[in-house]
Coordinates of C-alpha atoms and ligand atoms in Angstrom, one line a residue:
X22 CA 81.7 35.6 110.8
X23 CA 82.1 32.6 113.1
X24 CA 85.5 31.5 113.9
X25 CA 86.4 27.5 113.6
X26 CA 85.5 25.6 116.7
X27 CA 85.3 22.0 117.0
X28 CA 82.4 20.9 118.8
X29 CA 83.7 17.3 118.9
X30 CA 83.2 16.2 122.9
X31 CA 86.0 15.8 125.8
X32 CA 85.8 12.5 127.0
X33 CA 84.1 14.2 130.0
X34 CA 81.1 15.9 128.8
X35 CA 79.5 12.2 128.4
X36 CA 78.9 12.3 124.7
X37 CA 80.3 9.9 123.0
X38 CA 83.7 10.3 120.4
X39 CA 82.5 11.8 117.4
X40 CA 79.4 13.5 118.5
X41 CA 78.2 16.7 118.9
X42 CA 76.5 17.2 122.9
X43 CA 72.7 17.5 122.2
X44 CA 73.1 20.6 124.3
X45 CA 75.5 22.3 122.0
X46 CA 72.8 20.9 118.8
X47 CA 70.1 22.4 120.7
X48 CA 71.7 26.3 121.0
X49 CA 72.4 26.2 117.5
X50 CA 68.7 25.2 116.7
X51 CA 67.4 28.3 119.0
X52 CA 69.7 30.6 117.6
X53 CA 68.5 30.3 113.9
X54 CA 64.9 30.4 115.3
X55 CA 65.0 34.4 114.6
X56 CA 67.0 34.2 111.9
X57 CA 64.4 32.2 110.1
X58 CA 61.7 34.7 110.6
X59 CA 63.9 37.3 109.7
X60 CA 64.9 35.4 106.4
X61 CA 61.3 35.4 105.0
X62 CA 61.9 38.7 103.6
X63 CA 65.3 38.3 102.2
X64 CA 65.5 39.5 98.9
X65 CA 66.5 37.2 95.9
X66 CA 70.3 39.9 96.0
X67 CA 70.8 38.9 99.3
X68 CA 70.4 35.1 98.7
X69 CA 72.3 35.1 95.6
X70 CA 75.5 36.7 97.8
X71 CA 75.0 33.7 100.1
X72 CA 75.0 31.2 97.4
X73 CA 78.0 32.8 96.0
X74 CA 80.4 32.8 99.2
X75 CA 79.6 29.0 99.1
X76 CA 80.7 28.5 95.5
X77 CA 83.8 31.0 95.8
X78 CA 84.6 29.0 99.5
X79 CA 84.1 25.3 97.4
X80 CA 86.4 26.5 94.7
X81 CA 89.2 28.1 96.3
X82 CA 89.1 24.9 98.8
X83 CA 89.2 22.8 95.4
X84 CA 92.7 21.4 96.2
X85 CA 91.9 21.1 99.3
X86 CA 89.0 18.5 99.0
X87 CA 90.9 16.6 96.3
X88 CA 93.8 15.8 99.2
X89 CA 90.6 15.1 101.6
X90 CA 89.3 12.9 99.5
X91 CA 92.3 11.1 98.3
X92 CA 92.7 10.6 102.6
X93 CA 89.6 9.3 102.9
X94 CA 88.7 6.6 100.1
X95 CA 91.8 7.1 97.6
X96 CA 89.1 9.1 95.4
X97 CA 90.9 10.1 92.3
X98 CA 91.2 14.1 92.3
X99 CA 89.8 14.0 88.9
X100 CA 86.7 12.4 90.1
X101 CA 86.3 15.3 93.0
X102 CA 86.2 17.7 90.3
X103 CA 83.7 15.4 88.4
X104 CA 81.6 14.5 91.2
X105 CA 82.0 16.8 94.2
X106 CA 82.6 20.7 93.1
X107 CA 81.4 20.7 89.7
X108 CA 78.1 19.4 90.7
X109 CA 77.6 22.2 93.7
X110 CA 79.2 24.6 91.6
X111 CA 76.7 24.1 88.7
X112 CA 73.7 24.4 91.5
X113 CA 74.9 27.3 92.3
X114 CA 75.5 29.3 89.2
X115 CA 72.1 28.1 88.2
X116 CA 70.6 29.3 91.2
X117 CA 72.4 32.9 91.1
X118 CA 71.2 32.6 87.2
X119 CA 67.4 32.0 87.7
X120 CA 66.8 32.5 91.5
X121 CA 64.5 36.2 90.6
X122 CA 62.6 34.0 88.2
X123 CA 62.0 31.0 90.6
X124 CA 61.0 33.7 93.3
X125 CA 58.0 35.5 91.8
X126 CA 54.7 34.9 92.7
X127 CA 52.9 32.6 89.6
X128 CA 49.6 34.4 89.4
X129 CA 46.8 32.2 88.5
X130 CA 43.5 32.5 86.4
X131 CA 40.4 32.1 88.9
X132 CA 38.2 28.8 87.8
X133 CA 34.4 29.4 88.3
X134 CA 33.9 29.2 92.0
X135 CA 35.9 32.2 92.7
X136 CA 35.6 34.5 89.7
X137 CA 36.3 38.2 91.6
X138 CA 39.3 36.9 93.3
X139 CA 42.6 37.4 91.7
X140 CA 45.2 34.7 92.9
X141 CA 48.7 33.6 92.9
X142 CA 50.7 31.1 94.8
X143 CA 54.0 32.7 96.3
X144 CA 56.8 30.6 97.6
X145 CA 57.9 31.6 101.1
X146 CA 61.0 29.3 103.1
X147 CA 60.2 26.6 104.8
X148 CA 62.3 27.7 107.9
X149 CA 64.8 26.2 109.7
X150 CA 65.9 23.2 107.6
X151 CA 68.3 20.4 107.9
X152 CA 70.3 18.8 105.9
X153 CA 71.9 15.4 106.1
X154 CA 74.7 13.5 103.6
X155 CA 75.9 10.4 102.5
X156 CA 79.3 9.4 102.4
X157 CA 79.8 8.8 98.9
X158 CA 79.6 12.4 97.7
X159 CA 80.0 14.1 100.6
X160 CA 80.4 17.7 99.5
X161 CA 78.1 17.5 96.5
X162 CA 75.2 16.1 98.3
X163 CA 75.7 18.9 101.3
X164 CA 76.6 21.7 99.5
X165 CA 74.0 21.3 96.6
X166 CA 70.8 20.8 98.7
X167 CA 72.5 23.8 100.9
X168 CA 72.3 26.2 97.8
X169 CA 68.8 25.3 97.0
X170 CA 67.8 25.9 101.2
X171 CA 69.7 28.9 100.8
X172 CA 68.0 30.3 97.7
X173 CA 64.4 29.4 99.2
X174 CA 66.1 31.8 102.1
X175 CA 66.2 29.2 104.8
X176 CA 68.2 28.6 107.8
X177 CA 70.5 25.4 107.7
X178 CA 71.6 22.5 109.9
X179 CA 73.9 20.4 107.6
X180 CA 75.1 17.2 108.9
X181 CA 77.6 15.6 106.8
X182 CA 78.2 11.9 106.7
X183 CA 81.3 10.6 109.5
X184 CA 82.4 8.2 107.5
X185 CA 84.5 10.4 104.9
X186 CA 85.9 12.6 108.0
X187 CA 89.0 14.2 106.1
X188 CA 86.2 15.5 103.6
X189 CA 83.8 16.4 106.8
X190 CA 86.2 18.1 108.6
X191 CA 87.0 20.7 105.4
X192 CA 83.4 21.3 104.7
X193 CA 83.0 22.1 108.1
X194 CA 85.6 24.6 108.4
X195 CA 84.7 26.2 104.5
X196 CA 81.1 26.7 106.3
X197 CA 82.3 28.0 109.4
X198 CA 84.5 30.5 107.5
X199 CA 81.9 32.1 105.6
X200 CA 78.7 31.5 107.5
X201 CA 77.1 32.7 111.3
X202 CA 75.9 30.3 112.6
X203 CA 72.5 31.2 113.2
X204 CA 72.4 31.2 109.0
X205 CA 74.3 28.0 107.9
X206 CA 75.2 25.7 110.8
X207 CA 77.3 22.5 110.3
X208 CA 77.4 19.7 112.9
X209 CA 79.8 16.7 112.8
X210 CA 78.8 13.0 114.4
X211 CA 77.6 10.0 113.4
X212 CA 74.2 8.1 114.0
X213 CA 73.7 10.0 118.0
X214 CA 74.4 13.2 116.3
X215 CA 71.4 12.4 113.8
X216 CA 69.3 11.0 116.4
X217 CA 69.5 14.1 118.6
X218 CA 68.9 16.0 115.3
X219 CA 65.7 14.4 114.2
X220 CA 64.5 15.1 117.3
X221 CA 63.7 18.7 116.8
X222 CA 60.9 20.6 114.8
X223 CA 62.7 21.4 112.2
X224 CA 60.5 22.9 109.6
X225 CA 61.8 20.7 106.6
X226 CA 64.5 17.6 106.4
X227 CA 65.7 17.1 103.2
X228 CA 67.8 13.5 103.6
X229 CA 70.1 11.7 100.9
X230 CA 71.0 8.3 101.8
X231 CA 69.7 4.8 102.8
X232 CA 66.2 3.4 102.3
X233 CA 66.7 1.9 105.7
X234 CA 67.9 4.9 107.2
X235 CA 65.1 6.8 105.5
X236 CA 62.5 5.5 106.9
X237 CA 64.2 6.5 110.8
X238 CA 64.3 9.7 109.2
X239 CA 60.5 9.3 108.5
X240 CA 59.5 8.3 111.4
X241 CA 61.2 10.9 113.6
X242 CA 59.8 13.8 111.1
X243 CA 56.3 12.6 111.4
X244 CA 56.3 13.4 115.4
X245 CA 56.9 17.1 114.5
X246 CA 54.9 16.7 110.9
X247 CA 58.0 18.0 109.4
X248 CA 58.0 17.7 105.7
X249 CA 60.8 15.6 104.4
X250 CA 62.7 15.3 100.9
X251 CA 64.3 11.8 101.1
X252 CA 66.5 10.9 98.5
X253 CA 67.2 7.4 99.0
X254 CA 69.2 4.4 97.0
X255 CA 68.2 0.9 96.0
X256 CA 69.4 -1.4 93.0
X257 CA 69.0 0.6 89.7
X258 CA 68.8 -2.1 86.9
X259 CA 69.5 -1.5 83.1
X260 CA 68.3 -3.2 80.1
X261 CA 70.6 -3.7 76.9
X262 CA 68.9 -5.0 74.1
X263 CA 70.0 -6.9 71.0
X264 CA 69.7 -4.0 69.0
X265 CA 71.9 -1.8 71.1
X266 CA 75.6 0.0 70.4
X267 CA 77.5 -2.3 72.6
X268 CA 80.9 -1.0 72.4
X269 CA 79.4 2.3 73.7
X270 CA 76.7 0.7 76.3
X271 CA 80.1 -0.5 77.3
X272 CA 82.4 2.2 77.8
X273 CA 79.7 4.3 79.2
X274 CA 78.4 1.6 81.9
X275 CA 81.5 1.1 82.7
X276 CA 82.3 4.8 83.6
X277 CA 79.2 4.9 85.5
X278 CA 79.7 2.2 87.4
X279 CA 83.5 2.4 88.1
X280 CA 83.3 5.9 89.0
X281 CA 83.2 6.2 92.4
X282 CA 84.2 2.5 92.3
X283 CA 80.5 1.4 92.1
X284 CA 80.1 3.8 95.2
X285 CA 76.9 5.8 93.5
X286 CA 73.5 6.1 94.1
X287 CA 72.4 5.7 90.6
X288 CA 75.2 3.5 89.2
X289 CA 73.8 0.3 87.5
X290 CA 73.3 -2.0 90.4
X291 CA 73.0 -4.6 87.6
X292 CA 72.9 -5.3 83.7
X293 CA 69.9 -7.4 82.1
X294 CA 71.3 -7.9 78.4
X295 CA 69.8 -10.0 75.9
X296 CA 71.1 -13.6 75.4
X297 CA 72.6 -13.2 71.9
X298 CA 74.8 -10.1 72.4
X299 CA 76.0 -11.0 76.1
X300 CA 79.6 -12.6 75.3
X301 CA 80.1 -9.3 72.9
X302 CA 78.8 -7.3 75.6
X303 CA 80.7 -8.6 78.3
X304 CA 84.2 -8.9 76.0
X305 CA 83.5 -5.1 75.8
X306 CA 83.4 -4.5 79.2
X307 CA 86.7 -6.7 80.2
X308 CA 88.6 -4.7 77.7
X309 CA 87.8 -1.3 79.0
X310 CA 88.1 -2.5 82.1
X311 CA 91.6 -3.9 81.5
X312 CA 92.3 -0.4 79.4
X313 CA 90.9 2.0 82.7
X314 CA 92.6 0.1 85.4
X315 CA 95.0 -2.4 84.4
X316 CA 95.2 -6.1 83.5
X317 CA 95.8 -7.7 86.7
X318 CA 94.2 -7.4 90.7
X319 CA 97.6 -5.6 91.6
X320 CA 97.5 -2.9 89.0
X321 CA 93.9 -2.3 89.9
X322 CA 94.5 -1.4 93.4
X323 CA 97.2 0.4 92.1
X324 CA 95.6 2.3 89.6
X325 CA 95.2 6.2 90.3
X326 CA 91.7 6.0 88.4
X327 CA 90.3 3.8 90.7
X328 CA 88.7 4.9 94.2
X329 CA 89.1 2.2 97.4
X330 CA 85.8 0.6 99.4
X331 CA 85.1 3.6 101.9
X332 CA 86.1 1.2 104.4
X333 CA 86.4 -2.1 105.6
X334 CA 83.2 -2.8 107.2
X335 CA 81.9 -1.9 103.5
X336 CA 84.6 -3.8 102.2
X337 CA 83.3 -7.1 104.0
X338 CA 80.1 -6.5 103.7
X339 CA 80.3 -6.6 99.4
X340 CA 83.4 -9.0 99.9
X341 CA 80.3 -11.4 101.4
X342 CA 78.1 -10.7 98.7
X343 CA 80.2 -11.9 96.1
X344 CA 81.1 -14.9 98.2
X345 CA 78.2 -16.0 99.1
X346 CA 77.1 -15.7 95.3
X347 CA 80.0 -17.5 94.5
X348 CA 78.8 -20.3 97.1
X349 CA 75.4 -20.4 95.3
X350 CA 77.0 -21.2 91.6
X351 CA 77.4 -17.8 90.4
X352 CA 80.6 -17.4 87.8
X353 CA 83.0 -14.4 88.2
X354 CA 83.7 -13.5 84.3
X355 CA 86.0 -11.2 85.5
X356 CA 87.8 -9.9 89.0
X357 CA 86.6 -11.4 91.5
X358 CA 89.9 -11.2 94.1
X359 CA 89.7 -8.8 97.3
X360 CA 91.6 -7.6 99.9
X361 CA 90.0 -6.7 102.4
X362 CA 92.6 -4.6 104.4
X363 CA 93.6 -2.5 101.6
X364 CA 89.3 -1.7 101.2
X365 CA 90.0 -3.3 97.7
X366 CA 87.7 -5.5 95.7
X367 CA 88.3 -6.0 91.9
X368 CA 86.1 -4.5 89.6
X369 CA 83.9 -7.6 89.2
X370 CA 81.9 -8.8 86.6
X371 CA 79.6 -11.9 87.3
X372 CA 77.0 -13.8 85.9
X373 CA 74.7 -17.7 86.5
X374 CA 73.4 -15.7 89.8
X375 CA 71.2 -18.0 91.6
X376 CA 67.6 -16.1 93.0
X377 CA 68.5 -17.0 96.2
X378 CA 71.6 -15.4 96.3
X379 CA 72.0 -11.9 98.3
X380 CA 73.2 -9.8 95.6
X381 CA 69.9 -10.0 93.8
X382 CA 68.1 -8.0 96.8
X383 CA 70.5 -6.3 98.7
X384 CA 71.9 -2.6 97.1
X385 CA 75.2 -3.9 96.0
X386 CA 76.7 -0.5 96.4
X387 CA 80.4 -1.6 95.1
X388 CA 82.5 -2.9 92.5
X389 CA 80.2 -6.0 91.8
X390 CA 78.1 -5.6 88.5
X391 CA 75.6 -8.9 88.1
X392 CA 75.4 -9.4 84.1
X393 CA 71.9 -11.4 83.7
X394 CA 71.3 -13.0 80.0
X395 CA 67.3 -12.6 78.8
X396 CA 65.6 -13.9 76.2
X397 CA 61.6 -12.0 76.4
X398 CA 62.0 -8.5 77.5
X399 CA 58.5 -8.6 78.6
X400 CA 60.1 -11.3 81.2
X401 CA 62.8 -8.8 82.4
X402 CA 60.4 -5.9 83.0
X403 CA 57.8 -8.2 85.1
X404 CA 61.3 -8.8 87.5
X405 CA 62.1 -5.6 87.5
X406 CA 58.7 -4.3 88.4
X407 CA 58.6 -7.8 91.0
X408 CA 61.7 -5.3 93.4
X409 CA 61.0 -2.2 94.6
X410 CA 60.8 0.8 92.4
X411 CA 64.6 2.1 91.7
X412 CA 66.2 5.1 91.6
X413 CA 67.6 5.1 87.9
X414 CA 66.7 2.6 85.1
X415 CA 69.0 2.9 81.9
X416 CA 67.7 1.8 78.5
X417 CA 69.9 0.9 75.7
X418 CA 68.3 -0.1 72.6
X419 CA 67.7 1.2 69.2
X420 CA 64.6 0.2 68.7
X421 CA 61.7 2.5 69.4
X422 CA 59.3 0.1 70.6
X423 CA 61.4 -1.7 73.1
X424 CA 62.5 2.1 74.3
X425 CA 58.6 2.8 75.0
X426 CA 57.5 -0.4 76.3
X427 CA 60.2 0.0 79.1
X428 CA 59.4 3.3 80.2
X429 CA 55.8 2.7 79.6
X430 CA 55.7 -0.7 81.7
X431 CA 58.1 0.2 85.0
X432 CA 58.6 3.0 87.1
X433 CA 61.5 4.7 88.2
X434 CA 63.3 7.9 89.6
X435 CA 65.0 9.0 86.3
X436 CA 66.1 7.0 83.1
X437 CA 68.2 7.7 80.3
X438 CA 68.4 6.0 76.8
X439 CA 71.6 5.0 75.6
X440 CA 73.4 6.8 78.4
X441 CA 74.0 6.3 81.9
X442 CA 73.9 8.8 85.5
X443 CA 73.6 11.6 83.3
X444 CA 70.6 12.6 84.4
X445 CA 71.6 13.7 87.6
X446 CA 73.9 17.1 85.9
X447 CA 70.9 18.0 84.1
X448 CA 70.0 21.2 85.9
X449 CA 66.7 21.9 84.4
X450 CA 65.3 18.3 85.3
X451 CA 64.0 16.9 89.0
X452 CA 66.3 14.3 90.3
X453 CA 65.3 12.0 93.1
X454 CA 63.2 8.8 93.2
X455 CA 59.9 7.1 93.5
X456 CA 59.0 5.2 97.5
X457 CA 61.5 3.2 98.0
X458 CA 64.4 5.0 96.2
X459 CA 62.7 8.6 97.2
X460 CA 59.7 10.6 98.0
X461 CA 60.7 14.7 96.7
X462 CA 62.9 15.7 94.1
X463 CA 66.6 18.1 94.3
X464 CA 67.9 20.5 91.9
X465 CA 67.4 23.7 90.3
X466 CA 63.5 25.0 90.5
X467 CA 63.0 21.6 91.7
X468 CA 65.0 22.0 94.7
X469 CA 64.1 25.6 95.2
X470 CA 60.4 24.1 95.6
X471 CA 61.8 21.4 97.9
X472 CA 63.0 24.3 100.5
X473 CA 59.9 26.7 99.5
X474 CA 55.8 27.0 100.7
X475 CA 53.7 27.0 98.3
X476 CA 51.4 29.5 99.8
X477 CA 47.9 30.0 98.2
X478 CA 47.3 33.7 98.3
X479 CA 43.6 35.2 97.1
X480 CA 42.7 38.8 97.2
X481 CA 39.1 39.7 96.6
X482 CA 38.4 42.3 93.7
X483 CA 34.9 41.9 93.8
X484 CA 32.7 40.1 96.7
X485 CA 30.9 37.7 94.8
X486 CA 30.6 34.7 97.2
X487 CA 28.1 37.3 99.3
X488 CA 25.3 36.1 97.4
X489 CA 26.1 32.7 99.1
X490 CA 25.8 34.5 102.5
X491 CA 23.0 33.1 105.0
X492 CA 20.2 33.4 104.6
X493 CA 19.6 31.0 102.6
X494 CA 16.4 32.3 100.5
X495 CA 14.5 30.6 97.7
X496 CA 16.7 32.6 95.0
X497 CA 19.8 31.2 96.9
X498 CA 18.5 28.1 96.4
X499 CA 17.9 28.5 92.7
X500 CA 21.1 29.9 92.1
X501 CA 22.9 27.1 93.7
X502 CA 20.8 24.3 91.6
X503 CA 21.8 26.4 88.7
X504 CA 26.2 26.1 90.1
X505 CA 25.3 22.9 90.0
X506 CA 24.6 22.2 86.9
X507 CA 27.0 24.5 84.9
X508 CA 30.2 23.8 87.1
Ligands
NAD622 P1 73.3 6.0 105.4 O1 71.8 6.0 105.2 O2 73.9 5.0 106.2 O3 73.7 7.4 106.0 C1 73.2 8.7 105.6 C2 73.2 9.7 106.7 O4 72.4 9.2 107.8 C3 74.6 9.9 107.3 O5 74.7 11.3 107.6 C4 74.6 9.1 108.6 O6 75.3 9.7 109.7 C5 73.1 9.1 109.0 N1 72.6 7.9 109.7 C6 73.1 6.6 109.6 N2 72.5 5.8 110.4 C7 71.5 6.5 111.0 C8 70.6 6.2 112.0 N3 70.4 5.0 112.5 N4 69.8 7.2 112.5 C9 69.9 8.5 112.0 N5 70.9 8.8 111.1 C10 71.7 7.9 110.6 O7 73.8 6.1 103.9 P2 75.4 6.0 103.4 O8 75.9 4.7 103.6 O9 76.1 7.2 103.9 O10 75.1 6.2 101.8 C11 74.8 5.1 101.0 C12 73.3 5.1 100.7 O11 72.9 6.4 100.2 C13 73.0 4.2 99.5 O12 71.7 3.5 99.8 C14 72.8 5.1 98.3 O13 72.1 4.6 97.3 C15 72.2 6.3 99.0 N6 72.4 7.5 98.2 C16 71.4 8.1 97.6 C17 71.6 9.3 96.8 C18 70.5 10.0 96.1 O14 70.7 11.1 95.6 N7 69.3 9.4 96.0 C19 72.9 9.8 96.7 C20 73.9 9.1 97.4 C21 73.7 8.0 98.1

């Protein structure tokens, strides 16, 4: 076991504040390079004892990361247990659950070119792996890819976000505690850390955050043709129609979206709801709203419910959204005040947003939910399918057709119908998104896969390709005009 040692820089070594000397990134790399190898023929026992260190480590830490998180954004405790542990510790008892299953060989029936061969494809790790986090789940979006690197029997590199450092600082400590370094590594730093990271041959990156930042992930994995699992962001739109349950399209977007204080990946970035049920959709929203958090600005940022911006570069950066929307002619329905030193916005509800405005591109990434009326559904899918393809798209409707001509006509990560974010605790389903939002997919078998080889193994039973041996006589001939006909 490795003892806790923070490999955060003097002010001498020349790295800067924060970051982890390349040097120091480097040793860890080589040590794991044995490891790897010696990992391919771990048994599913051995991984399964791994995976559940982590989850006993995460759960007896549970207070722990509550206070972390509380330092870091104000995160309500309940929402850690929500959204941090009970996420990695699902992933992991699925994993200890079906990890034998998900590690056998899948023999496979030969097709006629190679009758005489039997064949299976057998999933062997990748190697040495890294693994790099977002800020807004932290923990989850380590620890969960860690347990599906660690079932595939992988090394790891994880390199948590800097910007939630109460919460980096614990994980980094729970992994140090239970893991050699040479098996599970973690290394703190910001954006020189990375960089020095990406840099090496790892044999697979599996990223969660940014499109932006996904693509520098790209890049640097295509020098070293490392495969890559990028599971990125981007605005996730969702459709109410006239048809729909509004009190509950309301109370459940609202949860979605509020949770985290609009700080999730797949929370509705913004609402396209049909012209006649808007003002009873959006009276639905104030009131839970007012009920969740309180009536007034002050309650708000007061409420324990309710989790602060991360920070207040973020803070300013959405604060400028919403005025420069304001600027444009937009109308706040409701919220709309900020302060920017407490990292507080309201939770906002706007709509009249003009198409030049920056909110309808950028990832809004906060407390702002754009509420756009439509008339010809057909009209709202051609805008949606105008933006990049998004991570989530929620239906709510109860009428079948509308349902199918939305997910027939647009293309997106994940969806749900008449619910919202759930389909990221669905073990059994692959989560991740489509270019733009993602390229790969996490979670159970899907995750496994995403850490795994799928090596193509044939053994021969009987030789029959001989007859296809040089030279190449008349017969051979004949019998190869016949293959090509009857294949
Ligand atoms: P980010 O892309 O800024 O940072 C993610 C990681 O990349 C961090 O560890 C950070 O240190 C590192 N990084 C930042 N800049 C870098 C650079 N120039 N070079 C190399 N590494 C760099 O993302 P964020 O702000 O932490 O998180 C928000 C984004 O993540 C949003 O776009 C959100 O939609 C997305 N996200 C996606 C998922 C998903 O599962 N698909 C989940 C959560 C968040």
């Amino acid at each position: 076991m490795s003892t806790v040692v923070s490999y955060l820089p003097s002010a001498a070594s020349g790295t800067a504040p924060g970051e982890t000397p390349e040097a120091e990134i480097q040793r860890i790399f080589e040590r794991q390079r044995e490891t790897a190898i010696r990992l391919r023929t771990s048994t599913a026992q051995e991984r399964i004892a791994k995976i559940r260190k982590l989850h006993d480590a995460v759960m007896a830490h549970r207070e722990a990361f509550h206070e972390a998180a509380y330092l870091d954004f104000k995160k309500p405790p309940a929402e850690v247990d929500l959204a941090e542990i009970l996420p990695v510790i699902s992933e992991a008892k699925h994993a200890m659950r079906a990890l034998k299953k998900w590690m056998k060989p899948h023999t496979v029936w030969p097709t006629s070119l190679t009758v005489g061969l039997k064949s299976w494809v057998q999933f062997e790790p990748k190697g040495r792996c890294l693994i790099m986090s977002p800020w807004n789940y932290n923990v989850n979006l380590s620890f969960g890819p860690l347990v599906s690197c660690i079932a595939a029997g992988n090394t790891a590199i994880v390199k948590p976000s800097e910007m939630t450092p109460h919460l980096t600082t614990l994980m980094a400590k729970v992994i140090r505690e239970i893991f050699p370094e040479d098996e599970v590594a973690i290394v703190e730093g910001a954006v020189a850390t990375s960089t020095a990271l990406l840099a090496l041959p790892f044999d697979h990156v599996f990223f969660t955050g940014s499109p932006a930042v996904g693509k520098i992930v790209m890049a640097a994995a295509a020098k070293h043709l490392t495969s890559v699992t990028l599971e990125l962001g981007g605005k996730s739109p969702t459709i109410i129609d006239a048809s729909a349950d509004l009190k509950l399209a309301a109370r459940t977007i609202m949860w979605g979206k509020y949770t985290n204080n609009g700080q999730t990946c797949i929370a509705p970035d913004y609402i396209y709801v049909h012209a006649t049920v808007k003002d009873a959709f959006v009276a639905e929203c104030i009131n839970v709203l007012k009920e969740c958090y309180g009536e007034t600005a002050e309650q708000q940022m007061n409420s324990p419910y309710l989790a602060r911006v991360v920070n207040q570069r973020h803070t300013t950066r959405i604060n400028t959204l919403l005025t420069d929307a304001r600027e444009r002619g937009a109308r706040v329905l409701f919220g709309g005040q900020a302060s920017e030193k407490d990292c507080f916005i309201q939770p906002t509800l706007i709509d009249n947003i003009p198409e030049d405005a920056k909110i309808k591109t950028e990832e809004i990434f906060g407390p702002l939910l754009p509420i756009i009326a439509y008339t010809d559904l057909d009209r709202a899918i051609e805008a949606i399918n105008a933006d990049p393809k998004p991570l989530a798209l929620y239906i709510w409707s109860r009428t079948e057709s509308n349902i199918e001509k939305t997910l027939k006509r647009t293309s997106a990560g994940g969806t749900c119908i008449n619910h919202c974010v759930v389909q990221y605790a669905h073990g059994n389903l692959p989560f991740g998104g489509v270019n733009n939002s993602g390229i790969g997919s996490a979670h159970g078998i899907y995750g496994f896969r995403a850490f795994s080889h799928e090596r193509a193994v044939v053994r021969t039973r009987f030789m029959m390709a001989r007859v296809l041996f040089p030279p190449y006589t008349d017969f051979k001939k004949k019998l190869m005009n016949i293959m090509l006909k009857t294949q």
